[in-house]
Amino acid sequence: MKLLRFGEPGRERPGLLDAHGAVRDLSSVVTDFDGAALSPASLARLAAIDPASLPLAPADARIGPCVPRPGKFICIGLNYADHARETGKEPPPEPIIFMKATSAFCGPNDDVEIPRGSAKTDWEVELGVVIGSVAKYVPEADALNHVAGYCVINDVSERAFQSERGGQWTKGKSHDTFGPTGPWLVTADEVADPQALDLWLDVDGSRRQTGNTRTMIFGVAHLVSYLSQFMTLEPGDVIATGTPPGVGMGMKPPVFLKPGQEMRLGIEGLGEQRQRTVEARERRPA
């Protein structure tokens, strides 16, 4: 299944994509795609529904992130050897883990803000993994059984904030809108091999990133198992698994984003995103 959420920010409704590419409203069946709704039993119940029996969503509805704001937004750094080298670093002996603020979470086609004072905002297409059942001390052989599905993530990053301002990477990864996620959560049963997916990203129509998940240093099963040794993974948690080469900081000379540009990105079978870059806005209370 291709599950998604549609509607205005903060008021998204659950839906699914039918065989004709139309969005069907699932809100009469499930409240949202979080917690128990992502369990194997729940997903099996959703798969048994005839999409034609569900009402159509408005044709012009915004597509939101494919799952609600997660409890944990976990990222893996330097997980493609060729990307590590383009940044001047050696491939790591163990996964590099950092967290992205959940307030960075946004829809796949929402505007991406360039932070105030930014000179080095960058792009990163990544395979996203959504946890479906609690995972703690999980062996690698069982790890994929805890995955509800997969999605596209743009791990937008401000490189100066990340590497030149002291502290951990989180401050360069967490600005509002730095986590476009979706358009769909493609359930694990429809992804035969998460280590055989093509990824790509364009900026203003020029191809910047091309890769395949087979070149990950640490595959999805290893990452889920590894993370579960340090923290309990819970339904709805999201893991961004790293990016292939072609980021702006790796170009010679480096190239970074500015307001008024367009990013397009996608992963084989998981859909595409499109974002416009804009100047950061003041966030006002709802």
GROMACS .gro file of C-alpha atoms in nm:
model
  286
    1MET     CA    1   0.000   0.000   0.000
    2LYS     CA    2   0.089   0.363  -0.047
    3LEU     CA    3  -0.038   0.546   0.260
    4LEU     CA    4  -0.040   0.925   0.286
    5ARG     CA    5  -0.183   1.217   0.474
    6PHE     CA    6  -0.361   1.511   0.314
    7GLY     CA    7  -0.490   1.848   0.428
    8GLU     CA    8  -0.362   2.164   0.589
    9PRO     CA    9  -0.065   2.150   0.828
   10GLY     CA   10  -0.174   2.016   1.165
   11ARG     CA   11  -0.510   1.901   1.027
   12GLU     CA   12  -0.403   1.620   0.794
   13ARG     CA   13  -0.628   1.321   0.737
   14PRO     CA   14  -0.511   0.967   0.658
   15GLY     CA   15  -0.550   0.836   0.307
   16LEU     CA   16  -0.422   0.586   0.057
   17LEU     CA   17  -0.329   0.602  -0.308
   18ASP     CA   18  -0.546   0.375  -0.521
   19ALA     CA   19  -0.436   0.188  -0.833
   20HIS     CA   20  -0.537   0.483  -1.052
   21GLY     CA   21  -0.332   0.737  -0.859
   22ALA     CA   22  -0.630   0.889  -0.678
   23VAL     CA   23  -0.619   0.970  -0.307
   24ARG     CA   24  -0.883   0.791  -0.098
   25ASP     CA   25  -0.990   0.916   0.246
   26LEU     CA   26  -0.922   0.661   0.523
   27SER     CA   27  -1.035   0.878   0.815
   28SER     CA   28  -1.349   0.668   0.871
   29VAL     CA   29  -1.126   0.365   0.926
   30VAL     CA   30  -0.820   0.496   1.111
   31THR     CA   31  -0.754   0.819   1.298
   32ASP     CA   32  -0.394   0.861   1.182
   33PHE     CA   33  -0.083   0.663   1.095
   34ASP     CA   34   0.075   0.648   1.436
   35GLY     CA   35   0.114   0.402   1.722
   36ALA     CA   36  -0.089   0.086   1.683
   37ALA     CA   37  -0.211   0.197   1.340
   38LEU     CA   38   0.132   0.102   1.203
   39SER     CA   39   0.135  -0.248   1.349
   40PRO     CA   40   0.140  -0.547   1.114
   41ALA     CA   41  -0.215  -0.639   1.215
   42SER     CA   42  -0.345  -0.287   1.149
   43LEU     CA   43  -0.172  -0.262   0.813
   44ALA     CA   44  -0.317  -0.601   0.715
   45ARG     CA   45  -0.667  -0.471   0.796
   46LEU     CA   46  -0.609  -0.162   0.581
   47ALA     CA   47  -0.479  -0.376   0.296
   48ALA     CA   48  -0.804  -0.575   0.298
   49ILE     CA   49  -1.016  -0.265   0.229
   50ASP     CA   50  -1.143  -0.207  -0.124
   51PRO     CA   51  -1.013   0.144  -0.208
   52ALA     CA   52  -1.315   0.203  -0.430
   53SER     CA   53  -1.534   0.188  -0.118
   54LEU     CA   54  -1.359   0.494   0.026
   55PRO     CA   55  -1.444   0.856  -0.060
   56LEU     CA   56  -1.207   1.054  -0.278
   57ALA     CA   57  -0.999   1.327  -0.119
   58PRO     CA   58  -1.023   1.676  -0.271
   59ALA     CA   59  -0.818   1.683  -0.589
   60ASP     CA   60  -0.633   1.997  -0.482
   61ALA     CA   61  -0.556   1.883  -0.126
   62ARG     CA   62  -0.205   1.946   0.006
   63ILE     CA   63  -0.005   1.629   0.071
   64GLY     CA   64   0.139   1.632   0.423
   65PRO     CA   65   0.415   1.418   0.573
   66CYS     CA   66   0.319   1.053   0.534
   67VAL     CA   67   0.321   0.994   0.912
   68PRO     CA   68   0.249   1.236   1.198
   69ARG     CA   69   0.532   1.416   1.373
   70PRO     CA   70   0.744   1.128   1.508
   71GLY     CA   71   0.858   1.073   1.863
   72LYS     CA   72   1.211   1.036   1.729
   73PHE     CA   73   1.359   1.166   1.402
   74ILE     CA   74   1.687   0.975   1.384
   75CYS     CA   75   1.950   1.035   1.119
   76ILE     CA   76   2.254   0.839   1.004
   77GLY     CA   77   2.560   1.035   0.893
   78LEU     CA   78   2.814   0.947   0.623
   79ASN     CA   79   2.642   0.617   0.535
   80TYR     CA   80   2.758   0.610   0.173
   81ALA     CA   81   3.134   0.570   0.135
   82ASP     CA   82   3.155   0.796  -0.171
   83HIS     CA   83   2.961   1.070   0.010
   84ALA     CA   84   3.190   1.042   0.311
   85ARG     CA   85   3.492   1.090   0.086
   86GLU     CA   86   3.341   1.391  -0.094
   87THR     CA   87   3.315   1.559   0.245
   88GLY     CA   88   3.679   1.480   0.320
   89LYS     CA   89   3.605   1.207   0.574
   90GLU     CA   90   3.673   0.835   0.590
   91PRO     CA   91   3.383   0.589   0.601
   92PRO     CA   92   3.289   0.535   0.968
   93PRO     CA   93   3.349   0.200   1.142
   94GLU     CA   94   3.008   0.221   1.311
   95PRO     CA   95   2.693   0.416   1.220
   96ILE     CA   96   2.708   0.786   1.305
   97ILE     CA   97   2.383   0.879   1.480
   98PHE     CA   98   2.235   1.224   1.528
   99MET     CA   99   1.887   1.357   1.587
  100LYS     CA  100   1.687   1.604   1.385
  101ALA     CA  101   1.435   1.818   1.574
  102THR     CA  102   1.083   1.690   1.511
  103SER     CA  103   0.975   2.051   1.445
  104ALA     CA  104   1.171   2.023   1.117
  105PHE     CA  105   0.917   1.766   0.996
  106CYS     CA  106   0.704   1.886   0.702
  107GLY     CA  107   0.524   1.776   0.388
  108PRO     CA  108   0.703   1.658   0.074
  109ASN     CA  109   0.613   1.963  -0.132
  110ASP     CA  110   0.610   2.231   0.137
  111ASP     CA  111   0.841   2.532   0.102
  112VAL     CA  112   1.188   2.488   0.251
  113GLU     CA  113   1.314   2.787   0.447
  114ILE     CA  114   1.666   2.924   0.417
  115PRO     CA  115   1.751   3.017   0.778
  116ARG     CA  116   1.843   3.369   0.877
  117GLY     CA  117   2.219   3.409   0.852
  118SER     CA  118   2.256   3.097   0.638
  119ALA     CA  119   2.523   3.080   0.370
  120LYS     CA  120   2.547   2.701   0.334
  121THR     CA  121   2.204   2.540   0.314
  122ASP     CA  122   2.237   2.205   0.138
  123TRP     CA  123   2.027   1.916   0.007
  124GLU     CA  124   2.033   1.542   0.086
  125VAL     CA  125   1.798   1.282  -0.065
  126GLU     CA  126   1.761   0.988   0.174
  127LEU     CA  127   1.568   0.665   0.219
  128GLY     CA  128   1.338   0.699   0.518
  129VAL     CA  129   1.242   0.404   0.739
  130VAL     CA  130   0.927   0.414   0.954
  131ILE     CA  131   0.910   0.183   1.255
  132GLY     CA  132   0.592  -0.022   1.293
  133SER     CA  133   0.646  -0.214   1.616
  134VAL     CA  134   0.856  -0.172   1.928
  135ALA     CA  135   1.220  -0.270   1.874
  136LYS     CA  136   1.463  -0.315   2.164
  137TYR     CA  137   1.776  -0.530   2.142
  138VAL     CA  138   1.657  -0.665   1.809
  139PRO     CA  139   1.886  -0.907   1.620
  140GLU     CA  140   1.967  -0.804   1.264
  141ALA     CA  141   1.792  -1.112   1.124
  142ASP     CA  142   1.463  -0.993   1.276
  143ALA     CA  143   1.506  -0.618   1.228
  144LEU     CA  144   1.304  -0.570   0.910
  145ASN     CA  145   1.000  -0.725   1.079
  146HIS     CA  146   0.983  -0.405   1.286
  147VAL     CA  147   0.961  -0.179   0.979
  148ALA     CA  148   0.617  -0.054   0.875
  149GLY     CA  149   0.740   0.097   0.550
  150TYR     CA  150   0.966   0.332   0.359
  151CYS     CA  151   0.952   0.687   0.228
  152VAL     CA  152   1.151   0.971   0.073
  153ILE     CA  153   1.323   1.225   0.300
  154ASN     CA  154   1.515   1.540   0.214
  155ASP     CA  155   1.759   1.584   0.502
  156VAL     CA  156   1.809   1.956   0.443
  157SER     CA  157   2.121   2.082   0.623
  158GLU     CA  158   2.289   2.411   0.703
  159ARG     CA  159   2.659   2.319   0.681
  160ALA     CA  160   2.801   2.620   0.866
  161PHE     CA  161   2.559   2.567   1.154
  162GLN     CA  162   2.640   2.195   1.143
  163SER     CA  163   3.020   2.207   1.138
  164GLU     CA  164   3.142   2.557   1.216
  165ARG     CA  165   2.936   2.663   1.517
  166GLY     CA  166   3.050   2.409   1.778
  167GLY     CA  167   2.857   2.124   1.932
  168GLN     CA  168   2.671   1.846   1.755
  169TRP     CA  169   2.524   1.830   1.404
  170THR     CA  170   2.169   1.880   1.531
  171LYS     CA  171   2.174   2.260   1.507
  172GLY     CA  172   2.254   2.242   1.136
  173LYS     CA  173   1.982   1.985   1.069
  174SER     CA  174   1.683   2.113   1.264
  175HIS     CA  175   1.555   2.440   1.119
  176ASP     CA  176   1.181   2.444   1.049
  177THR     CA  177   1.106   2.268   0.715
  178PHE     CA  178   1.442   2.083   0.710
  179GLY     CA  179   1.266   1.745   0.706
  180PRO     CA  180   1.033   1.704   0.405
  181THR     CA  181   0.894   1.349   0.432
  182GLY     CA  182   0.674   1.154   0.190
  183PRO     CA  183   0.469   1.174  -0.027
  184TRP     CA  184   0.381   0.817   0.067
  185LEU     CA  185   0.459   0.557   0.325
  186VAL     CA  186   0.508   0.252   0.105
  187THR     CA  187   0.443  -0.052   0.323
  188ALA     CA  188   0.731  -0.293   0.366
  189ASP     CA  189   0.556  -0.575   0.180
  190GLU     CA  190   0.579  -0.367  -0.141
  191VAL     CA  191   0.954  -0.305  -0.112
  192ALA     CA  192   1.122  -0.631  -0.210
  193ASP     CA  193   1.470  -0.511  -0.118
  194PRO     CA  194   1.538  -0.176   0.054
  195GLN     CA  195   1.903  -0.216  -0.052
  196ALA     CA  196   1.821  -0.197  -0.425
  197LEU     CA  197   1.654   0.143  -0.471
  198ASP     CA  198   1.768   0.425  -0.699
  199LEU     CA  199   1.778   0.776  -0.548
  200TRP     CA  200   1.811   1.112  -0.725
  201LEU     CA  201   1.787   1.486  -0.661
  202ASP     CA  202   1.777   1.786  -0.896
  203VAL     CA  203   1.825   2.156  -0.820
  204ASP     CA  204   1.667   2.394  -1.074
  205GLY     CA  205   1.649   2.110  -1.324
  206SER     CA  206   2.015   2.004  -1.293
  207ARG     CA  207   2.090   1.658  -1.161
  208ARG     CA  208   2.295   1.681  -0.841
  209GLN     CA  209   2.259   1.342  -0.675
  210THR     CA  210   2.234   0.994  -0.824
  211GLY     CA  211   2.277   0.684  -0.614
  212ASN     CA  212   2.145   0.347  -0.509
  213THR     CA  213   2.083   0.213  -0.159
  214ARG     CA  214   2.301  -0.091  -0.234
  215THR     CA  215   2.604   0.132  -0.173
  216MET     CA  216   2.505   0.207   0.187
  217ILE     CA  217   2.781   0.119   0.431
  218PHE     CA  218   2.522  -0.001   0.684
  219GLY     CA  219   2.196  -0.139   0.545
  220VAL     CA  220   1.848  -0.090   0.687
  221ALA     CA  221   1.842  -0.418   0.883
  222HIS     CA  222   2.177  -0.337   1.044
  223LEU     CA  223   2.067   0.017   1.131
  224VAL     CA  224   1.741  -0.089   1.296
  225SER     CA  225   1.923  -0.356   1.497
  226TYR     CA  226   2.208  -0.120   1.587
  227LEU     CA  227   1.983   0.164   1.698
  228SER     CA  228   1.775  -0.074   1.909
  229GLN     CA  229   2.084  -0.149   2.119
  230PHE     CA  230   2.094   0.216   2.233
  231MET     CA  231   1.729   0.324   2.242
  232THR     CA  232   1.387   0.167   2.212
  233LEU     CA  233   1.244   0.228   1.866
  234GLU     CA  234   0.871   0.292   1.880
  235PRO     CA  235   0.594   0.287   1.618
  236GLY     CA  236   0.608   0.603   1.410
  237ASP     CA  237   0.976   0.675   1.473
  238VAL     CA  238   1.152   0.780   1.153
  239ILE     CA  239   1.508   0.695   1.049
  240ALA     CA  240   1.681   0.888   0.770
  241THR     CA  241   1.946   0.646   0.647
  242GLY     CA  242   2.206   0.873   0.486
  243THR     CA  243   2.266   1.032   0.148
  244PRO     CA  244   2.463   0.938  -0.167
  245PRO     CA  245   2.722   1.172  -0.318
  246GLY     CA  246   2.637   1.496  -0.495
  247VAL     CA  247   2.559   1.732  -0.210
  248GLY     CA  248   2.642   2.099  -0.249
  249MET     CA  249   2.929   2.099   0.000
  250GLY     CA  250   3.103   1.830  -0.205
  251MET     CA  251   3.104   2.028  -0.529
  252LYS     CA  252   3.416   2.214  -0.639
  253PRO     CA  253   3.362   2.493  -0.563
  254PRO     CA  254   3.081   2.422  -0.314
  255VAL     CA  255   2.730   2.531  -0.420
  256PHE     CA  256   2.452   2.604  -0.173
  257LEU     CA  257   2.084   2.689  -0.184
  258LYS     CA  258   1.935   3.036  -0.184
  259PRO     CA  259   1.574   3.159  -0.186
  260GLY     CA  260   1.387   3.114  -0.513
  261GLN     CA  261   1.524   2.775  -0.615
  262GLU     CA  262   1.352   2.442  -0.668
  263MET     CA  263   1.452   2.096  -0.547
  264ARG     CA  264   1.304   1.781  -0.696
  265LEU     CA  265   1.395   1.441  -0.560
  266GLY     CA  266   1.273   1.086  -0.550
  267ILE     CA  267   1.338   0.721  -0.479
  268GLU     CA  268   1.242   0.433  -0.701
  269GLY     CA  269   0.890   0.315  -0.613
  270LEU     CA  270   0.856   0.560  -0.322
  271GLY     CA  271   0.745   0.874  -0.504
  272GLU     CA  272   0.883   1.222  -0.562
  273GLN     CA  273   0.908   1.551  -0.376
  274ARG     CA  274   0.928   1.908  -0.500
  275GLN     CA  275   1.020   2.205  -0.279
  276ARG     CA  276   1.064   2.576  -0.336
  277THR     CA  277   1.322   2.755  -0.122
  278VAL     CA  278   1.208   3.071   0.057
  279GLU     CA  279   1.344   3.310   0.316
  280ALA     CA  280   1.278   3.203   0.675
  281ARG     CA  281   0.956   3.337   0.819
  282GLU     CA  282   0.877   3.426   1.177
  283ARG     CA  283   0.662   3.155   1.331
  284ARG     CA  284   0.349   3.290   1.492
  285PRO     CA  285   0.115   3.115   1.737
  286ALA     CA  286  -0.175   2.935   1.571
   0.00000   0.00000   0.00000
